[in-house]
Short mmCIF file of C-alpha atoms in Angstrom, two decimals:
data_model
loop_
_atom_site.label_atom_id
_atom_site.label_comp_id
_atom_site.label_asym_id
_atom_site.label_seq_id
_atom_site.Cartn_x
_atom_site.Cartn_y
_atom_site.Cartn_z
CA MET A 1 15.10 -27.60 10.87
CA ALA A 2 17.28 -24.87 9.32
CA TYR A 3 16.21 -22.65 6.43
CA ASP A 4 17.98 -20.29 4.09
CA VAL A 5 15.52 -17.48 4.86
CA ILE A 6 12.71 -16.90 7.34
CA VAL A 7 10.16 -14.24 6.36
CA ILE A 8 8.26 -12.71 9.28
CA GLY A 9 4.85 -11.44 8.20
CA LEU A 10 2.98 -12.71 5.14
CA GLY A 11 0.87 -9.69 4.21
CA GLY A 12 1.50 -7.82 0.99
CA MET A 13 5.26 -7.29 1.30
CA GLY A 14 6.13 -10.48 3.16
CA GLY A 15 4.17 -12.68 0.77
CA ALA A 16 5.88 -11.08 -2.22
CA ALA A 17 9.29 -11.54 -0.58
CA ALA A 18 8.60 -15.20 0.21
CA TYR A 19 7.68 -15.81 -3.42
CA ARG A 20 10.69 -14.03 -4.90
CA LEU A 21 13.09 -15.76 -2.54
CA ALA A 22 11.62 -19.22 -3.11
CA ARG A 23 11.65 -18.62 -6.84
CA ARG A 24 15.41 -18.13 -6.60
CA GLY A 25 15.76 -21.62 -5.18
CA LEU A 26 16.15 -20.73 -1.51
CA LYS A 27 14.63 -22.76 1.28
CA VAL A 28 12.06 -20.33 2.68
CA LEU A 29 9.91 -20.40 5.80
CA GLY A 30 7.14 -17.82 6.04
CA LEU A 31 5.50 -17.02 9.39
CA GLU A 32 2.18 -15.19 9.81
CA LYS A 33 0.31 -14.29 12.97
CA PHE A 34 -3.11 -14.57 11.32
CA THR A 35 -4.82 -16.46 8.50
CA PRO A 36 -3.94 -15.85 4.83
CA ALA A 37 -5.16 -12.50 3.39
CA HIS A 38 -6.67 -11.47 6.73
CA THR A 39 -8.44 -8.17 7.52
CA LEU A 40 -6.57 -7.16 10.68
CA GLY A 41 -3.59 -5.34 9.18
CA SER A 42 -2.97 -3.13 6.15
CA SER A 43 -3.46 -5.44 3.14
CA HIS A 44 -7.22 -5.59 2.75
CA GLY A 45 -10.28 -3.50 1.87
CA GLY A 46 -10.95 -4.63 -1.70
CA SER A 47 -9.00 -1.90 -3.53
CA ARG A 48 -5.79 0.12 -3.48
CA ILE A 49 -5.00 2.96 -5.90
CA THR A 50 -2.00 2.53 -8.15
CA ARG A 51 -0.56 5.38 -10.20
CA GLN A 52 2.79 6.43 -11.63
CA ALA A 53 2.62 10.25 -11.68
CA TYR A 54 3.80 10.25 -8.10
CA PHE A 55 3.59 13.53 -6.20
CA GLU A 56 5.28 12.05 -3.10
CA ASP A 57 8.70 12.00 -4.84
CA PRO A 58 9.86 11.33 -8.42
CA ALA A 59 12.26 8.71 -7.02
CA TYR A 60 9.30 6.34 -6.68
CA VAL A 61 8.48 6.35 -10.40
CA PRO A 62 11.06 3.75 -11.57
CA LEU A 63 9.74 1.39 -8.90
CA LEU A 64 6.18 1.95 -10.10
CA LEU A 65 7.13 1.30 -13.72
CA ARG A 66 8.58 -2.04 -12.63
CA ALA A 67 5.64 -2.82 -10.35
CA HIS A 68 3.12 -2.38 -13.15
CA GLU A 69 5.06 -4.87 -15.28
CA MET A 70 5.17 -7.30 -12.39
CA TRP A 71 1.44 -7.09 -11.61
CA ASP A 72 0.73 -8.30 -15.14
CA GLN A 73 3.07 -11.25 -14.71
CA ILE A 74 1.66 -12.13 -11.29
CA GLU A 75 -1.83 -12.19 -12.79
CA GLN A 76 -0.74 -14.49 -15.60
CA ASP A 77 1.14 -16.86 -13.31
CA SER A 78 -1.49 -17.04 -10.57
CA GLY A 79 -4.77 -16.75 -12.47
CA GLU A 80 -5.93 -14.02 -10.06
CA ARG A 81 -7.39 -10.76 -11.41
CA ILE A 82 -5.46 -8.08 -9.54
CA PHE A 83 -4.81 -4.92 -11.57
CA HIS A 84 -7.75 -2.91 -12.96
CA ARG A 85 -6.60 -0.10 -15.29
CA VAL A 86 -9.51 2.30 -15.02
CA GLY A 87 -7.54 5.56 -15.17
CA GLY A 88 -6.96 8.02 -12.36
CA VAL A 89 -7.78 11.67 -11.63
CA ILE A 90 -6.11 13.96 -9.10
CA VAL A 91 -8.03 17.18 -8.40
CA GLY A 92 -6.85 20.27 -6.55
CA PRO A 93 -5.42 23.79 -6.87
CA PRO A 94 -2.82 23.95 -9.66
CA ASP A 95 -0.10 25.05 -7.25
CA SER A 96 -0.81 22.32 -4.67
CA ASP A 97 1.90 19.80 -3.91
CA THR A 98 -0.40 17.05 -5.15
CA ILE A 99 -0.95 18.54 -8.60
CA SER A 100 2.45 20.14 -9.11
CA GLY A 101 4.28 17.08 -7.77
CA SER A 102 2.31 14.67 -9.95
CA ARG A 103 2.89 16.82 -12.99
CA ALA A 104 6.61 17.08 -12.31
CA SER A 105 6.96 13.30 -11.98
CA ALA A 106 4.94 12.70 -15.13
CA GLU A 107 7.00 15.16 -17.15
CA GLN A 108 10.34 13.90 -15.80
CA TYR A 109 9.57 10.32 -16.82
CA GLY A 110 7.47 10.97 -19.92
CA LEU A 111 4.31 9.48 -18.42
CA LYS A 112 1.15 9.90 -20.45
CA HIS A 113 -1.11 12.42 -18.71
CA GLU A 114 -3.49 15.31 -19.28
CA LEU A 115 -4.04 18.51 -17.29
CA LEU A 116 -7.70 19.56 -17.38
CA ASP A 117 -9.22 22.82 -16.23
CA ALA A 118 -12.42 22.80 -14.16
CA HIS A 119 -14.74 23.00 -17.18
CA GLU A 120 -12.96 20.20 -19.01
CA THR A 121 -12.96 18.08 -15.86
CA ARG A 122 -16.73 18.43 -15.32
CA LYS A 123 -17.37 17.66 -18.99
CA ARG A 124 -15.13 14.57 -19.03
CA PHE A 125 -16.16 13.30 -15.58
CA PRO A 126 -19.69 14.51 -14.68
CA THR A 127 -19.45 13.06 -11.17
CA LEU A 128 -16.66 15.53 -10.33
CA ARG A 129 -17.53 19.14 -9.49
CA PRO A 130 -14.29 21.07 -9.15
CA GLU A 131 -14.28 24.75 -8.27
CA ALA A 132 -13.36 27.21 -11.03
CA ASP A 133 -9.81 27.53 -9.70
CA GLU A 134 -9.19 23.78 -9.44
CA VAL A 135 -7.61 21.55 -12.08
CA ALA A 136 -7.36 17.81 -12.64
CA LEU A 137 -4.43 15.68 -13.70
CA TYR A 138 -5.66 12.58 -15.54
CA GLU A 139 -3.42 9.53 -15.85
CA GLU A 140 -4.73 6.90 -18.22
CA GLY A 141 -2.49 4.12 -16.88
CA ALA A 142 -3.61 4.47 -13.28
CA GLY A 143 -6.17 2.24 -11.61
CA PHE A 144 -6.51 -0.04 -8.64
CA VAL A 145 -5.24 -3.37 -7.40
CA VAL A 146 -7.20 -5.82 -5.24
CA PRO A 147 -5.07 -6.37 -2.12
CA GLU A 148 -6.64 -9.66 -1.04
CA ALA A 149 -6.16 -11.14 -4.52
CA ALA A 150 -2.58 -9.89 -4.60
CA VAL A 151 -1.76 -11.46 -1.25
CA ARG A 152 -3.40 -14.76 -2.23
CA ALA A 153 -1.53 -14.79 -5.54
CA HIS A 154 1.90 -14.23 -3.98
CA LEU A 155 1.28 -16.84 -1.28
CA GLU A 156 0.13 -19.44 -3.81
CA LEU A 157 3.11 -18.74 -6.06
CA ALA A 158 5.42 -18.96 -3.06
CA ARG A 159 4.00 -22.39 -2.21
CA ARG A 160 4.41 -23.56 -5.81
CA ALA A 161 8.04 -22.41 -5.68
CA GLY A 162 8.63 -24.53 -2.56
CA ALA A 163 8.17 -22.07 0.33
CA GLU A 164 6.89 -23.48 3.62
CA LEU A 165 4.21 -21.14 4.99
CA HIS A 166 2.90 -21.24 8.56
CA PHE A 167 -0.22 -19.31 9.54
CA GLU A 168 -1.65 -18.51 12.96
CA GLU A 169 1.88 -18.76 14.35
CA SER A 170 2.87 -15.57 16.11
CA VAL A 171 6.52 -14.52 16.31
CA LYS A 172 7.62 -13.82 19.88
CA HIS A 173 11.27 -12.99 19.31
CA TRP A 174 13.79 -12.83 16.50
CA GLU A 175 17.53 -12.40 16.34
CA GLN A 176 20.11 -12.90 13.66
CA GLY A 177 19.78 -16.50 12.52
CA ARG A 178 16.94 -17.50 14.86
CA VAL A 179 13.19 -16.87 15.17
CA THR A 180 11.04 -18.01 18.09
CA THR A 181 7.28 -18.34 17.75
CA ALA A 182 4.51 -19.46 20.08
CA LEU A 183 5.06 -23.00 18.76
CA ALA A 184 8.74 -23.50 17.95
CA THR A 185 12.20 -22.04 17.34
CA TYR A 186 13.59 -21.94 13.80
CA GLU A 187 17.04 -21.20 12.43
CA ALA A 188 18.01 -19.58 9.15
CA GLU A 189 20.93 -17.90 7.42
CA HIS A 190 18.87 -14.76 6.87
CA VAL A 191 15.71 -13.19 8.33
CA VAL A 192 13.38 -10.83 6.46
CA VAL A 193 11.08 -8.79 8.70
CA CYS A 194 7.87 -7.41 7.14
CA PRO A 195 5.86 -6.62 10.27
CA GLY A 196 3.33 -4.08 9.00
CA ALA A 197 1.66 -2.33 11.93
CA TRP A 198 3.60 -4.51 14.36
CA ALA A 199 6.84 -2.70 13.43
CA PRO A 200 7.00 -0.72 16.70
CA GLU A 201 7.21 -4.01 18.62
CA LEU A 202 9.14 -6.29 16.26
CA LEU A 203 11.61 -3.63 15.08
CA ARG A 204 12.09 -1.69 18.29
CA ASP A 205 15.86 -1.91 17.94
CA LEU A 206 15.71 0.09 14.70
CA GLU A 207 15.15 3.12 16.94
CA ILE A 208 12.66 4.60 14.48
CA PRO A 209 9.58 6.37 15.91
CA PHE A 210 6.89 4.62 13.88
CA GLU A 211 3.36 5.87 14.44
CA VAL A 212 0.47 3.51 13.76
CA GLU A 213 -2.67 5.30 12.58
CA ARG A 214 -6.25 4.05 12.42
CA ALA A 215 -7.67 4.58 8.93
CA VAL A 216 -11.37 4.20 8.11
CA GLN A 217 -12.76 3.06 4.77
CA HIS A 218 -16.40 3.87 3.91
CA TYR A 219 -18.58 1.96 1.43
CA PHE A 220 -21.68 3.61 -0.12
CA THR A 221 -24.30 2.81 -2.70
CA PRO A 222 -23.95 5.96 -4.85
CA THR A 223 -26.68 7.89 -6.59
CA GLY A 224 -24.45 8.77 -9.54
CA ASP A 225 -22.93 6.59 -12.25
CA PHE A 226 -19.71 5.18 -10.85
CA ASP A 227 -19.56 1.92 -12.83
CA ASP A 228 -17.17 3.21 -15.51
CA HIS A 229 -15.17 5.63 -13.41
CA PRO A 230 -11.52 6.38 -12.68
CA VAL A 231 -9.95 6.22 -9.26
CA TYR A 232 -9.55 9.70 -7.78
CA ILE A 233 -7.66 11.74 -5.24
CA TRP A 234 -9.17 15.08 -4.21
CA ASP A 235 -6.85 17.59 -2.55
CA PRO A 236 -8.94 20.73 -1.90
CA ALA A 237 -7.53 23.97 -0.57
CA ASP A 238 -9.34 23.47 2.76
CA GLY A 239 -7.23 20.39 3.47
CA ARG A 240 -10.11 17.90 3.71
CA GLY A 241 -8.64 15.59 1.10
CA PHE A 242 -10.10 12.20 0.24
CA TYR A 243 -9.71 9.44 -2.31
CA GLY A 244 -11.91 6.75 -3.79
CA PHE A 245 -12.79 4.18 -6.41
CA PRO A 246 -15.40 3.20 -8.98
CA ARG A 247 -18.27 0.94 -8.00
CA ILE A 248 -16.90 -2.49 -7.09
CA ASP A 249 -19.27 -5.32 -6.12
CA GLY A 250 -22.15 -2.87 -5.73
CA ALA A 251 -20.35 -0.26 -3.59
CA VAL A 252 -18.02 2.69 -3.96
CA LYS A 253 -15.24 3.07 -1.42
CA VAL A 254 -14.10 6.49 -0.23
CA ALA A 255 -11.76 7.49 2.59
CA PHE A 256 -9.63 10.22 4.10
CA HIS A 257 -5.93 9.63 3.59
CA THR A 258 -4.75 11.43 6.71
CA GLY A 259 -6.10 12.45 10.09
CA GLY A 260 -6.70 9.04 11.62
CA ASP A 261 -6.32 8.42 15.33
CA PRO A 262 -3.01 7.06 16.66
CA CYS A 263 -3.33 3.49 17.91
CA THR A 264 -1.48 0.21 18.09
CA ALA A 265 -2.05 -2.87 15.98
CA ASP A 266 -3.49 -4.72 18.97
CA THR A 267 -5.64 -1.93 20.47
CA ILE A 268 -7.19 -0.33 17.37
CA ASP A 269 -10.88 0.58 17.66
CA ARG A 270 -12.53 -1.53 14.94
CA THR A 271 -15.93 0.20 15.23
CA VAL A 272 -16.78 2.82 12.60
CA HIS A 273 -18.69 5.59 14.37
CA ASP A 274 -21.58 7.75 13.15
CA HIS A 275 -19.57 10.96 13.37
CA GLU A 276 -16.94 9.43 11.04
CA VAL A 277 -19.59 8.59 8.46
CA GLU A 278 -21.03 12.11 8.77
CA ALA A 279 -17.59 13.65 8.21
CA MET A 280 -17.15 11.63 5.02
CA VAL A 281 -20.60 12.59 3.73
CA ASP A 282 -19.93 16.25 4.49
CA ALA A 283 -16.49 16.28 2.82
CA THR A 284 -17.81 14.77 -0.44
CA ALA A 285 -21.13 16.65 -0.64
CA ARG A 286 -19.86 19.60 -2.67
CA PRO A 287 -17.13 18.08 -4.88
CA MET A 288 -18.80 14.69 -5.55
CA PRO A 289 -22.49 14.98 -4.62
CA GLY A 290 -23.51 11.60 -6.02
CA ILE A 291 -21.10 9.43 -4.13
CA ALA A 292 -22.41 9.27 -0.55
CA GLY A 293 -25.86 7.85 -1.26
CA THR A 294 -26.81 4.99 1.04
CA TYR A 295 -24.23 3.91 3.57
CA GLN A 296 -23.40 0.20 3.33
CA ARG A 297 -20.59 -0.42 5.78
CA GLY A 298 -17.26 0.75 7.11
CA ALA A 299 -13.96 -0.96 7.83
CA THR A 300 -10.72 -0.04 9.55
CA CYS A 301 -7.14 -0.62 8.51
CA LEU A 302 -3.73 0.44 9.76
CA TYR A 303 -1.19 2.92 8.43
CA THR A 304 2.33 2.50 9.82
CA ASN A 305 3.81 5.96 9.32
CA THR A 306 7.36 7.24 9.34
CA ALA A 307 8.08 10.89 10.14
CA ASP A 308 8.58 11.79 6.47
CA ARG A 309 6.02 9.26 5.12
CA HIS A 310 8.70 7.50 3.06
CA PHE A 311 9.34 3.77 3.40
CA VAL A 312 12.01 1.82 5.24
CA ILE A 313 13.60 -0.88 3.05
CA ALA A 314 17.15 -1.94 3.86
CA ARG A 315 19.50 -4.36 5.50
CA HIS A 316 19.15 -3.91 9.26
CA PRO A 317 21.93 -1.53 10.37
CA GLU A 318 22.72 -3.64 13.45
CA HIS A 319 22.25 -7.13 12.00
CA GLU A 320 24.12 -8.09 8.85
CA ASN A 321 21.82 -10.94 7.84
CA VAL A 322 18.49 -9.26 8.57
CA THR A 323 16.50 -7.28 5.99
CA VAL A 324 13.52 -5.08 6.88
CA ALA A 325 10.58 -3.55 5.01
CA CYS A 326 8.13 -1.38 6.93
CA GLY A 327 6.71 2.11 7.42
CA PHE A 328 4.71 2.15 4.19
CA SER A 329 2.62 5.06 5.48
CA GLY A 330 -0.62 4.29 3.71
CA HIS A 331 0.74 4.46 0.14
CA GLY A 332 2.86 1.34 -0.15
CA PHE A 333 0.66 -1.45 -1.42
CA LYS A 334 0.99 -0.50 -5.09
CA PHE A 335 4.71 -1.31 -4.79
CA THR A 336 4.20 -4.83 -3.42
CA PRO A 337 5.74 -6.93 -6.21
CA VAL A 338 8.80 -4.74 -6.68
CA VAL A 339 9.37 -4.55 -2.91
CA GLY A 340 9.39 -8.36 -2.92
CA GLU A 341 12.03 -8.26 -5.63
CA ILE A 342 14.11 -5.70 -3.73
CA LEU A 343 13.97 -7.76 -0.55
CA ALA A 344 15.11 -10.83 -2.45
CA ASP A 345 17.99 -8.81 -3.94
CA LEU A 346 19.09 -7.45 -0.56
CA THR A 347 18.88 -10.90 1.00
CA THR A 348 20.82 -12.76 -1.65
CA ASP A 349 23.21 -10.06 -2.91
CA GLY A 350 23.28 -7.37 -0.24
CA ALA A 351 22.32 -4.78 -2.88
CA THR A 352 19.71 -4.10 -5.54
CA ARG A 353 19.61 -2.38 -8.92
CA HIS A 354 16.47 -0.52 -7.85
CA PRO A 355 16.76 3.04 -6.45
CA ILE A 356 16.15 2.74 -2.71
CA ALA A 357 18.36 5.45 -1.21
CA LEU A 358 15.19 7.30 -0.15
CA PHE A 359 14.30 4.38 2.13
CA ASP A 360 17.52 4.23 4.18
CA PRO A 361 16.53 3.98 7.89
CA ALA A 362 19.51 6.13 8.88
CA ARG A 363 17.46 9.24 8.07
CA LEU A 364 15.00 8.40 10.85
CA ARG A 365 16.95 6.63 13.56
CA GLY A 366 16.95 8.14 17.00
CA GLY A 367 14.17 10.60 16.15
CA ALA A 368 11.65 11.70 18.72
#
């Protein structure tokens, strides 16, 4: 049977793409190696920070403005609760890239924010204990999205729009116009590849040196009051930065954003070790002494990093009718709905109104 589009990978980005494409009336087949909303890739863990004062690059802000609109619509259409606007705090030295970059993005796009000194931060948020020379940027519109709910919502909406979704069907090979799985071979006018941590294998011909990194998420019962609490990113001068969330379902989640061990999607160590828990407790003891109370559990996920930590979203440079989205480097999930829209645009029109020049794979190809 022939399709208009085959989407490879039905995690966050692939599910959103399948929905947007099916909504445009295309005959869509979605293929996923695992079960829906599984815990073996990058789209799980109960929470993902979303913010718009984006220190990584101001070019992301228009995409985030659109994504926040789209999360609201996805919630209405699916009935899933996805986006929790609890506010967000970024703490660090005033001249750090994290603070200065967030402030620059907020000012460039007129985003509502406040810059608090250490005293004001401790008064406003008693759980935070910044040093005298640290500041906090507070963004009222920030919060978190629930990745499992987001994936479920996009998959259900894709089904309602007519997409055919196959789970536990691993892709063995793809080429322009044809995809072969463990069960069958399918043909389509266009292929969209959203492989997550399997990008090094499924997109080898992109010639991009993706690095897959093991990331560990820690869940504690805190001793402080984290029920009505913003999400936070702490970027101290010593480089031991971490991020976390309010209490959700009885636990707070906290994690390091960088420093995970290189791995592959199929060989990742899924065990959370005692020394990793101890490192998290030690890093939070001074700045947030109430957070690491009783340890509940840990979980692993996968970051698929590019050399510059920016995404890859484009038509495949060697295959006219193939579109790719990968290399989200641990900060991509908040963009899920707008990435789905961009992939639908690139597939149907070959272009998009959204600013995606930053994500051109040409910048990375052939790197070591």
